Short mmCIF file of C-alpha atoms and ligand atoms in Angstrom, two decimals:
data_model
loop_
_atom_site.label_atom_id
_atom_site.label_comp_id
_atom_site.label_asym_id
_atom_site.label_seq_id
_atom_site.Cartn_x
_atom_site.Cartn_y
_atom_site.Cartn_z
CA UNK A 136 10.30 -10.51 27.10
CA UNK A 137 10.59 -6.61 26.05
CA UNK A 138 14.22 -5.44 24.46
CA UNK A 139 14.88 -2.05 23.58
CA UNK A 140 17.18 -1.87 19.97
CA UNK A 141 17.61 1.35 18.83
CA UNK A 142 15.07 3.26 20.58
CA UNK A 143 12.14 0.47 18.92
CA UNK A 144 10.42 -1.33 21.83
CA UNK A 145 10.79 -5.45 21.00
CA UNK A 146 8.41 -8.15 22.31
CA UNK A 147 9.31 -11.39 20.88
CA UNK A 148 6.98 -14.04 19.98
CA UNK A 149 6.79 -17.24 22.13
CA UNK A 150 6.83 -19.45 19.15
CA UNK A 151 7.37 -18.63 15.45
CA UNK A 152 4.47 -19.68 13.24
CA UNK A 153 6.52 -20.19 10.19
CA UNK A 154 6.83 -23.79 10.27
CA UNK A 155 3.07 -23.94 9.22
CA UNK A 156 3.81 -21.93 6.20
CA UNK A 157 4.13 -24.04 2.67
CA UNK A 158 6.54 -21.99 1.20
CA UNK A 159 6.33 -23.68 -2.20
CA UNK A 160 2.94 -22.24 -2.14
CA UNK A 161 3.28 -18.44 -1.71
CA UNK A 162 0.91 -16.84 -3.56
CA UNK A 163 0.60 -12.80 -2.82
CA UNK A 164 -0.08 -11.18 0.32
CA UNK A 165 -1.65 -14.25 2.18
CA UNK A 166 0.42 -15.03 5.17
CA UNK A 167 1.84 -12.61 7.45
CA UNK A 168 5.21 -12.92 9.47
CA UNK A 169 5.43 -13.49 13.17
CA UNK A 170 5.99 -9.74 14.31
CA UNK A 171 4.92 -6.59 13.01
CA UNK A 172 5.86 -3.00 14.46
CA UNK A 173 3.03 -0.90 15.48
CA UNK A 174 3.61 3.48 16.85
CA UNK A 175 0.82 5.43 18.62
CA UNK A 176 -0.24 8.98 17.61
CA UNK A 177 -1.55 10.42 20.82
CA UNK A 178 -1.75 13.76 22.73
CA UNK A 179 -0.17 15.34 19.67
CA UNK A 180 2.83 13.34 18.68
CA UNK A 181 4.14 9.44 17.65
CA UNK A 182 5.19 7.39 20.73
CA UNK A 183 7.78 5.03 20.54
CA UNK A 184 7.35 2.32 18.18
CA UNK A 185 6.88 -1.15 19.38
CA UNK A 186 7.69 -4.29 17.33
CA UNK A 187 5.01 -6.96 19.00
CA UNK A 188 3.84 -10.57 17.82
CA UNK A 189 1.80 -9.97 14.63
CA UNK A 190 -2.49 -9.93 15.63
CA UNK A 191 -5.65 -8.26 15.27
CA UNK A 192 -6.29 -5.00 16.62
CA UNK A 193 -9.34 -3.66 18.64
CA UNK A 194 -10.76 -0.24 17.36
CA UNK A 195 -13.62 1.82 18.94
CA UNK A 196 -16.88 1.22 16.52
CA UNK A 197 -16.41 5.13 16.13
CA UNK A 198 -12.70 5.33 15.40
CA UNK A 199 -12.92 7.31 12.30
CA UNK A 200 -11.00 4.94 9.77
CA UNK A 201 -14.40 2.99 9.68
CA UNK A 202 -16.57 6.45 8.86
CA UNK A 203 -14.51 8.75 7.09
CA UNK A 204 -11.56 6.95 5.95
CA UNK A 205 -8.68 8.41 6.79
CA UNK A 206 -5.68 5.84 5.42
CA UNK A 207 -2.90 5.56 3.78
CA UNK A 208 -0.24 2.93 2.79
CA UNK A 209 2.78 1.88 1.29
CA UNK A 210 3.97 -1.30 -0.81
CA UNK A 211 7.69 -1.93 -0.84
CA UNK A 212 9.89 -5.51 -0.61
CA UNK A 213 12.71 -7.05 0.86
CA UNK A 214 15.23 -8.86 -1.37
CA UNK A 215 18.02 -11.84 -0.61
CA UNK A 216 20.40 -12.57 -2.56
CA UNK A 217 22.12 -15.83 -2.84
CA UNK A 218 24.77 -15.21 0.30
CA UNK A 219 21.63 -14.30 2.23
CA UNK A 220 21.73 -10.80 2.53
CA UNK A 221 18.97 -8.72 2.62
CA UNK A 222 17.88 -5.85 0.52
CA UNK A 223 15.62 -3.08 0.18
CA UNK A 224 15.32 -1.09 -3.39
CA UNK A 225 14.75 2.98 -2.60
CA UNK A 226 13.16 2.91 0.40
CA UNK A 227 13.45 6.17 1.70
CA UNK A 228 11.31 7.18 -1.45
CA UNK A 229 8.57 5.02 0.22
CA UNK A 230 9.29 6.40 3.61
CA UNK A 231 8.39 10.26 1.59
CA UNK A 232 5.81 9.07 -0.23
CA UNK A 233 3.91 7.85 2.78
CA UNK A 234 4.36 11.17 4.37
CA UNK A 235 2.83 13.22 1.01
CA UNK A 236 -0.04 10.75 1.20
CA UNK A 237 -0.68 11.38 5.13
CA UNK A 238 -0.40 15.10 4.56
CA UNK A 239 -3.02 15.22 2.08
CA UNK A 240 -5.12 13.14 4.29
CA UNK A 241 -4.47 15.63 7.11
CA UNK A 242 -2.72 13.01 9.13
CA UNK A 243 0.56 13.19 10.55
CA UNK A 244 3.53 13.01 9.19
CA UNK A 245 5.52 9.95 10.81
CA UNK A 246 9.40 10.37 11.33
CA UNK A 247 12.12 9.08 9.31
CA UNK A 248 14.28 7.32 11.87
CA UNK A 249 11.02 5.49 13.21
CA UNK A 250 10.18 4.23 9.72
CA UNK A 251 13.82 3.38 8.90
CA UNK A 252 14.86 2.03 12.27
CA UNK A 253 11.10 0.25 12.77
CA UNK A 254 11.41 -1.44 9.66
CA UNK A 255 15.13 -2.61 10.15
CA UNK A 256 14.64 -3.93 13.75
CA UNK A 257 11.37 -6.03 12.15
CA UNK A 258 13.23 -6.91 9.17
CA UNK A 259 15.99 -8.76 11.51
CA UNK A 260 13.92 -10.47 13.53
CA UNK A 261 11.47 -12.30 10.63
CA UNK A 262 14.75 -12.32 8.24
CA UNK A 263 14.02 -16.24 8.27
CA UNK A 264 10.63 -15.03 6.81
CA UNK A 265 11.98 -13.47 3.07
CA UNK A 266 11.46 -16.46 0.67
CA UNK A 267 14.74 -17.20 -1.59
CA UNK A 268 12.68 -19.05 -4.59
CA UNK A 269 13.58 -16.99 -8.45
CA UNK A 270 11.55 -14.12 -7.89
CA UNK A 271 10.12 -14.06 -4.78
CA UNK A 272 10.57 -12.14 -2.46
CA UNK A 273 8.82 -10.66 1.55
CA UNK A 274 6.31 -7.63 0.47
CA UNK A 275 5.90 -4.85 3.35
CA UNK A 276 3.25 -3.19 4.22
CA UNK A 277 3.66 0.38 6.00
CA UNK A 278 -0.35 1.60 6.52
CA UNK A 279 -1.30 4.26 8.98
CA UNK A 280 -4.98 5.03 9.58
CA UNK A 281 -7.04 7.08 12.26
CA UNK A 282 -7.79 5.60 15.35
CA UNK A 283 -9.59 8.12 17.31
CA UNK A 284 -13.09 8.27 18.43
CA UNK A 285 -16.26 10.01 17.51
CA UNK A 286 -18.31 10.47 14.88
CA UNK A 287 -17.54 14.18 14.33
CA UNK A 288 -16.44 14.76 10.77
CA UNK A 289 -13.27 16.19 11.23
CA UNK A 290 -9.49 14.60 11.44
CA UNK A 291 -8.64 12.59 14.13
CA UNK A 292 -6.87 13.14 17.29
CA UNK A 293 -5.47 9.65 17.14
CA UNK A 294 -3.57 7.35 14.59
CA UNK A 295 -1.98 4.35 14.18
CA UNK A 296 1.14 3.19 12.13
CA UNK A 297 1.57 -0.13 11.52
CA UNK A 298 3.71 -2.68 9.13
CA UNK A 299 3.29 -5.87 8.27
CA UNK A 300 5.19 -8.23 6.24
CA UNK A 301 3.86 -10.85 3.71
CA UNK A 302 5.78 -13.68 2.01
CA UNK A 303 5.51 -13.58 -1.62
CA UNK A 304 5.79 -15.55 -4.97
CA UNK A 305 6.72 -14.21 -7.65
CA UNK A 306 4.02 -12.30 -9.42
CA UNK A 307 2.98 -13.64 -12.62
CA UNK A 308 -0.48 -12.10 -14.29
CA UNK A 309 -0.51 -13.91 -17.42
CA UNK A 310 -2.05 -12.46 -20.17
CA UNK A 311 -3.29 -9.56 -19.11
CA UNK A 312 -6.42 -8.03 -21.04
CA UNK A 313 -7.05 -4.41 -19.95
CA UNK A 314 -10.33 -2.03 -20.89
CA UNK A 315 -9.81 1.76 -21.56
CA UNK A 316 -12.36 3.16 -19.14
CA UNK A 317 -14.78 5.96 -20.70
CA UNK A 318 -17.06 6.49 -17.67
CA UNK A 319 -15.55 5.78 -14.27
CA UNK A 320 -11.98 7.81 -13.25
CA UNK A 321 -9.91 7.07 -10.58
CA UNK A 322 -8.51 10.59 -9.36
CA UNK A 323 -9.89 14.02 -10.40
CA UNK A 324 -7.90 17.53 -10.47
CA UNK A 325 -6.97 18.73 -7.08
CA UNK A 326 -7.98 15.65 -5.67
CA UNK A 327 -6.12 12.61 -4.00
CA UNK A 328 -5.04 10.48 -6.78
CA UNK A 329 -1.23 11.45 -6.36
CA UNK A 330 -2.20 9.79 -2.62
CA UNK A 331 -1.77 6.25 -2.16
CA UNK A 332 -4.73 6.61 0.20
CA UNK A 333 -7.01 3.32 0.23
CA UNK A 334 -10.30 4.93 -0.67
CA UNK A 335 -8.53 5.42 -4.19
CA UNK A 336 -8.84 1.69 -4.42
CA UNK A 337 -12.55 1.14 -2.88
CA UNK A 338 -13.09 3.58 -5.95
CA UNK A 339 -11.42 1.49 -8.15
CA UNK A 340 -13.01 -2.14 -7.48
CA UNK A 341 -16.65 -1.51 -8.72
CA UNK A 342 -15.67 -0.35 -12.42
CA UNK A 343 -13.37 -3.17 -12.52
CA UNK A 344 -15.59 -5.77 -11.60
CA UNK A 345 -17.60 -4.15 -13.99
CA UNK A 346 -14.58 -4.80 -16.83
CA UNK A 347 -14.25 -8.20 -15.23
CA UNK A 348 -17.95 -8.86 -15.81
CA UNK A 349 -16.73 -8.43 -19.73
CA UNK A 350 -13.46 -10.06 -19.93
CA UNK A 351 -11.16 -7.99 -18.89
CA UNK A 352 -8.21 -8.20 -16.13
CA UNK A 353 -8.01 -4.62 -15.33
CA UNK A 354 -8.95 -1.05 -16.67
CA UNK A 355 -6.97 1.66 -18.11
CA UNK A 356 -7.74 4.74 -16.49
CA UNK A 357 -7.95 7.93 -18.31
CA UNK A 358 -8.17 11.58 -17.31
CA UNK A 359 -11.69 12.30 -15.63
CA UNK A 360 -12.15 15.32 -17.94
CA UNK A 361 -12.70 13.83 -21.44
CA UNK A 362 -11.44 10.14 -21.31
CA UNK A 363 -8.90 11.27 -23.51
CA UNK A 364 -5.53 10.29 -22.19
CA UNK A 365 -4.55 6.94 -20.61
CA UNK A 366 -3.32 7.69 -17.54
CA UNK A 367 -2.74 4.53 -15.65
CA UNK A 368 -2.80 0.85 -15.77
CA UNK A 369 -4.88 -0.67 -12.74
CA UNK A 370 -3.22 0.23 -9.79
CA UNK A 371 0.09 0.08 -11.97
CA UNK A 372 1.35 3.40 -13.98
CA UNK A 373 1.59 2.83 -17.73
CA UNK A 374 4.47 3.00 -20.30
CA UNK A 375 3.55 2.31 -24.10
CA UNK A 376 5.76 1.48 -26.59
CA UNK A 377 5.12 3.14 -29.84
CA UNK A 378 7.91 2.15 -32.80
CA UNK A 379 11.21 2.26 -30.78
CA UNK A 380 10.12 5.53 -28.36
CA UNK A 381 8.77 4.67 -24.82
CA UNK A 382 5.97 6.70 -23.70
CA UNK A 383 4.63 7.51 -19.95
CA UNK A 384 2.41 10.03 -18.60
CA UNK A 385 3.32 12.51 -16.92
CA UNK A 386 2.94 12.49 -12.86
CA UNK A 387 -0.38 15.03 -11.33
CA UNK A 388 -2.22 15.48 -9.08
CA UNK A 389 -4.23 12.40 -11.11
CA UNK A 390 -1.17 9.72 -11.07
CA UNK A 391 0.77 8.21 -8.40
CA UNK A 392 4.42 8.98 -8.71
CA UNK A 393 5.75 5.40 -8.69
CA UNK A 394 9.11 4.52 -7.82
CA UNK A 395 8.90 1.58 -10.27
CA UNK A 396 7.77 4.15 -13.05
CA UNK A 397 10.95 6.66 -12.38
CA UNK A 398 13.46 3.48 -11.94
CA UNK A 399 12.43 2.13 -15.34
CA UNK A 400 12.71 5.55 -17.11
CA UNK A 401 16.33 5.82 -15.73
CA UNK A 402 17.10 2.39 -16.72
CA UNK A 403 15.81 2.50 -20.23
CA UNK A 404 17.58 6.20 -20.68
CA UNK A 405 20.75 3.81 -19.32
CA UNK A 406 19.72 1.28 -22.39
CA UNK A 407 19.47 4.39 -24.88
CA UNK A 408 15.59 3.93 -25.09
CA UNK A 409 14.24 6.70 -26.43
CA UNK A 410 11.72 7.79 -23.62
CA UNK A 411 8.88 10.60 -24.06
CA UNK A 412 7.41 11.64 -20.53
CA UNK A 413 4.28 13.25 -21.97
CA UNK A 414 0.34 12.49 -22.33
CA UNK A 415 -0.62 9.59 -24.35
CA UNK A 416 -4.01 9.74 -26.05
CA UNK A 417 -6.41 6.87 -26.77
CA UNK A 418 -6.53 7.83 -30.12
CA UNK A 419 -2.92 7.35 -31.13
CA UNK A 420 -2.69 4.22 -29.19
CA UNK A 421 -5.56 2.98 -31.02
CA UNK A 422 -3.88 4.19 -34.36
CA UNK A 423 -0.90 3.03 -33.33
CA UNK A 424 -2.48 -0.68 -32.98
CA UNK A 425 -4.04 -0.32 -36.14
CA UNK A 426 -0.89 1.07 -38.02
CA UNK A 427 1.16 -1.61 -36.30
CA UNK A 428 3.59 1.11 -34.77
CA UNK A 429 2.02 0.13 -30.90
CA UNK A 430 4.57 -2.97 -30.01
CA UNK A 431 4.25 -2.77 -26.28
CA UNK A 432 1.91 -1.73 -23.17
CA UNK A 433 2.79 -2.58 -19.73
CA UNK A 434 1.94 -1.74 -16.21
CA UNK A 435 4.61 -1.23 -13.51
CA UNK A 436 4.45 -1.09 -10.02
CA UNK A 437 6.61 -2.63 -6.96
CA UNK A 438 4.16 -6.01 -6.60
CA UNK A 439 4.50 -7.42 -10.30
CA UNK A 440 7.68 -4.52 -11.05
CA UNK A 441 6.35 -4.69 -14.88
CA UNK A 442 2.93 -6.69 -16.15
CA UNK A 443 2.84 -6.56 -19.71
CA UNK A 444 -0.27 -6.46 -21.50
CA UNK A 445 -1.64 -8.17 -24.20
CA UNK A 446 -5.19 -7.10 -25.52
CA UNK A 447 -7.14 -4.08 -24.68
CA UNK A 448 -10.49 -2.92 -25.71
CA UNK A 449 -11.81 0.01 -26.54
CA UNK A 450 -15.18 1.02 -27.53
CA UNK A 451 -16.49 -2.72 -27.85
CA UNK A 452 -13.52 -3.70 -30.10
CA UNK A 453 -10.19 -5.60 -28.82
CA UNK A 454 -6.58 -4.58 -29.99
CA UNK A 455 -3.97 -7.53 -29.87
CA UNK A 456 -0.21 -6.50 -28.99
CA UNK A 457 2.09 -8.33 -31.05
CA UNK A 458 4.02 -11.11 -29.22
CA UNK A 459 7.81 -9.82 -29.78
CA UNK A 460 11.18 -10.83 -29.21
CA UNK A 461 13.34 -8.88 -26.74
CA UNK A 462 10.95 -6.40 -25.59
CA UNK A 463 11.71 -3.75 -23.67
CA UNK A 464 9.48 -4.73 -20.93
CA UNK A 465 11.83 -7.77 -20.12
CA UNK A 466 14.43 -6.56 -20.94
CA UNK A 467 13.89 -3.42 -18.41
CA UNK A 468 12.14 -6.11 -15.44
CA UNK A 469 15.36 -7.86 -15.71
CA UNK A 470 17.71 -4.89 -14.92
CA UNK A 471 15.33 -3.47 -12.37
CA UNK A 472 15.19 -7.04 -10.57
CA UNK A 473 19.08 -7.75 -11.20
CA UNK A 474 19.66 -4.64 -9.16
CA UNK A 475 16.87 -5.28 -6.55
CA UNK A 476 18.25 -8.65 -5.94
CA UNK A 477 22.06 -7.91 -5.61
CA UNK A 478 22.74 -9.70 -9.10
CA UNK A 479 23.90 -6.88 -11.14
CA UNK A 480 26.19 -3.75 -10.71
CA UNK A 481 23.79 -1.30 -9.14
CA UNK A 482 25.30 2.35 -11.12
CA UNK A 483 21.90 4.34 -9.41
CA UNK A 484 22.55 3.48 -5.54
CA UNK A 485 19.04 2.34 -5.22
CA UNK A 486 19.64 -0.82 -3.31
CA UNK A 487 19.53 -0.30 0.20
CA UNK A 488 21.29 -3.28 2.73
CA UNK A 489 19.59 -3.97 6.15
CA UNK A 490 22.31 -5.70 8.52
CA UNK A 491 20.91 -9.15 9.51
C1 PLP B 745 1.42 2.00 -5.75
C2 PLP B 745 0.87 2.50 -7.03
C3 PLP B 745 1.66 2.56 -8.20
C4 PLP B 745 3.05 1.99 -8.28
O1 PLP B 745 3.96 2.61 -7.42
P1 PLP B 745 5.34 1.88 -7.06
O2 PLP B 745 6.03 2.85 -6.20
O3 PLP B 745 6.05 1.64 -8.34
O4 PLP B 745 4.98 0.59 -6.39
C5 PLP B 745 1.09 3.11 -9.34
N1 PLP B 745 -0.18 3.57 -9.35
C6 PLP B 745 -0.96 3.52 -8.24
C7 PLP B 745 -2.34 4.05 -8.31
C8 PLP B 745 -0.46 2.98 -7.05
O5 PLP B 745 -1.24 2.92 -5.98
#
C-alpha cells in the first residue's frame, strides 16, 4: 500500500524482518532495517522521495558510480532514551556536510526538507528498529552516488540518494595501536579530503592493511607534503593530549570537519580544558612520549564518538600512552553521549527530537 506523509512517498513492507534479528548480538553496520528511503535525480532535478522496503538495487553496468566514482556519504545515529524517545545529535550539520561533499564531486546538491522530512518519515516507521542496550544505538546511512549511463568521463546526468539504517552495538575498539604513516596520505592540497566521498576510503584500505600486516589497528595520517604533522586518526580526526592542553588540527582542505571533533572542543572549553586548535607535529608528539608530557591520543568520530589509543609507532619503534585515571577522553565521551542520549542537560541545543 502507498501513503503520502509529508510530501515522502511510503510503501510499507508486508512483513517486518526484525524478528530474525539477535539483538544481543549487534555488532556494527551488519543488519539493515525493513525500509529505507530512496529520491531520483533525473531530467535536472530530485523527484519525490520514496520510503520503500529495504533491497538491492539494479544499476546499468555503465552507470558511472562503478567507473569513475562519483559518491558520497554520511554517518549519523539515532538515540532513545529510557521513555523511548528518539533522538538525533546535530543533524542538520550532516544534512550540510553531505551537500559540500556532493558539490565537490560535481553532484547535486539534495534539499533540506527532503533529507529532514525523508529521514523523519523512515525514522517512524523502523522506530522499533533503534536498539535500547548502554550504548547502542541505530547508525544511518545517507549515500548518494551517480546512476547514469555511459562511459563518457564526465558527471552524470543521473543520481541516486539513498539511506539506510543499521542497528548497532556499542563500539568498543580495544586497545587501539595506531602507525604514523610516512609514505601513503589520505587527502592532498586542493583535493577532496575535506569530502566524505568514498574513494577517500578505497585510498585508505591498502596502507592500512599494510599497517595491519605489522601490528597495527589503524594509521595516523599526516600531511602529504613532508609527513610532518598528524593530521588524522583512521577515518577518525585526532585530539592529543599534551600536559593538561588538548591539541587538534586544524580543519583543510586535507581533514574532514567532523561534527564529533567541533562537539568535543565545545565541551572540553565547557570543562575549562585548555584546547589549542593548531598543527601537531610528529616530532613533539614523539618528544612528548619520551618526556612523559603526551598523556592522551584519541580518535573521534560519530561510530565509536571517541577511540582512545594506546601505542603508536613511529619509525620502527612503539610509544606506550600511559594508562590514566580520569582522562579527558572519558570524561568528554561521557558528556557528548549524556547529551546524545537525553541523559544530561543539553546547554548547546545539539539534540534534535524526531516525533515517533
Ligand atoms: C566521518 C569522518 C570523520 C568524523 O566525522 P564525524 O562527523 O565526527 O562523524 C573524521 N574523519 C574522516 C576522514 C571521516 O570520514
Amino acid at each position: 500500500m502507498q501513503t503520502v506523509s509529508n510530501s515522502i512517498i511510503v510503501e510499507k513492507v508486508k512483513h517486518s524482518k526484525i524478528d530474525k534479528v539477535d539483538f544481543n548480538n549487534l555488532s556494527f553496520g551488519k543488519y539493515f532495517t525493513d525500509h529505507m528511503m530512496v529520491c531520483d535525480f533525473k531530467n535536472g532535478a530530485w523527484e519525490v522521495p520514496r520510503i520503500v522496503p529495504y533491497q538491492p538495487i539494479s544499476l546499468d553496468p555503465s552507470a558511472k558510480i562503478f567507473h569513475y566514482g562519483q559518491s558520497v556519504f554520511e554517518g549519523m545515529k539515532a538515540y532513545k532514551d529510557k521513555d523511548q524517545n528518539v533522538w538525533l545529535f546535530r543533524p542538520l550539520e550532516n544534512q550540510k556536510r553531505i551537500n559540500i561533499s556532493s558539490k565537490r564531486l560535481a553532484m547535486p546538491e539534495f534539499p533540506e526538507d527532503y533529507f529532514m522530512d525523508g529521514l523523519k518519515a523512515l525514522l517512524k516507521l523502523d522506530q522499533k528498529w533503534i536498539p535500547t542496550a548502554e550504548g547502542s544505538s541505530l547508525y544511518i546511512r545517507p549515500f548518494v552516488f551517480a546512476s547514469g549511463c555511459g562511459f563518457h568521463a564526465s558527471p552524470s546526468d543521473e543520481y541516486k540518494f539513498i539511506i539506510a539504517c543499521s542497528p548497532s552495538a556499542s563500539y568498543f575498539a580495544g586497545k587501539v595501536k595506531v602507525l604514523i604513516e610516512e609514505k601513503y596520505s589520505r587527502s592532498a592540497n586542493g583535493g577532496v579530503g575535506f569530502a566524505k566521498a568514498g574513494g577517500n576510503y578505497a585510498g585508505q584500505f591498502y596502507p592500512t592493511q599494510l599497517a595491519v600486516e605489522k601490528g597495527y589497528n589503524q594509521v595516523i595520517w599526516t600531511d602529504d607534503n613532508n609527513h610532518e604533522y598528524i593530521e588524522e586518526a583512521g577515518a577518525m580526526n585526532i585530539f592529543v593530549r599534551i600536559n593538561d592542553t588538548l591539541i587538534t588540527s586544524p580543519t583543510s582542505d586535507r581533514i574532514l570537519d567532523g561534527i564529533t571533533r567541533k562537539s568535543i572542543i565545545d565541551i572540553a572549553k565547557d570543562e575549562n580544558i585548555a584546547v589549542e586548535v593548531r598543527k601537531i607535529t610528529v616530532k613533539e608528539v614523539v618528544e612528548a612520549s619520551e618526556n612523559g608530557s603526551l598523556k592522551e591520543m584519541f580518535g573521534a568520530g560519530t561510530a565509536a564518538v571517541i577511540s582512545p589509543i594506546a601505542t603508536f609507532g613511529y619509525q620502527g619503534r612503539d610509544y606506550d600512552l600511559p594508562e590514566i585515571k580520569n582522562s579527558y577522553a572519558s570524561t568528554l565521551k561521557k558528556r557528548i553521549t549524556d547529551i546524545q542520549y537525553n541523559k544530561a542537560e543539553d546547554k548547546f541545543g545539539w539534540r534534535y527530537q524526531v516525533e515517533v
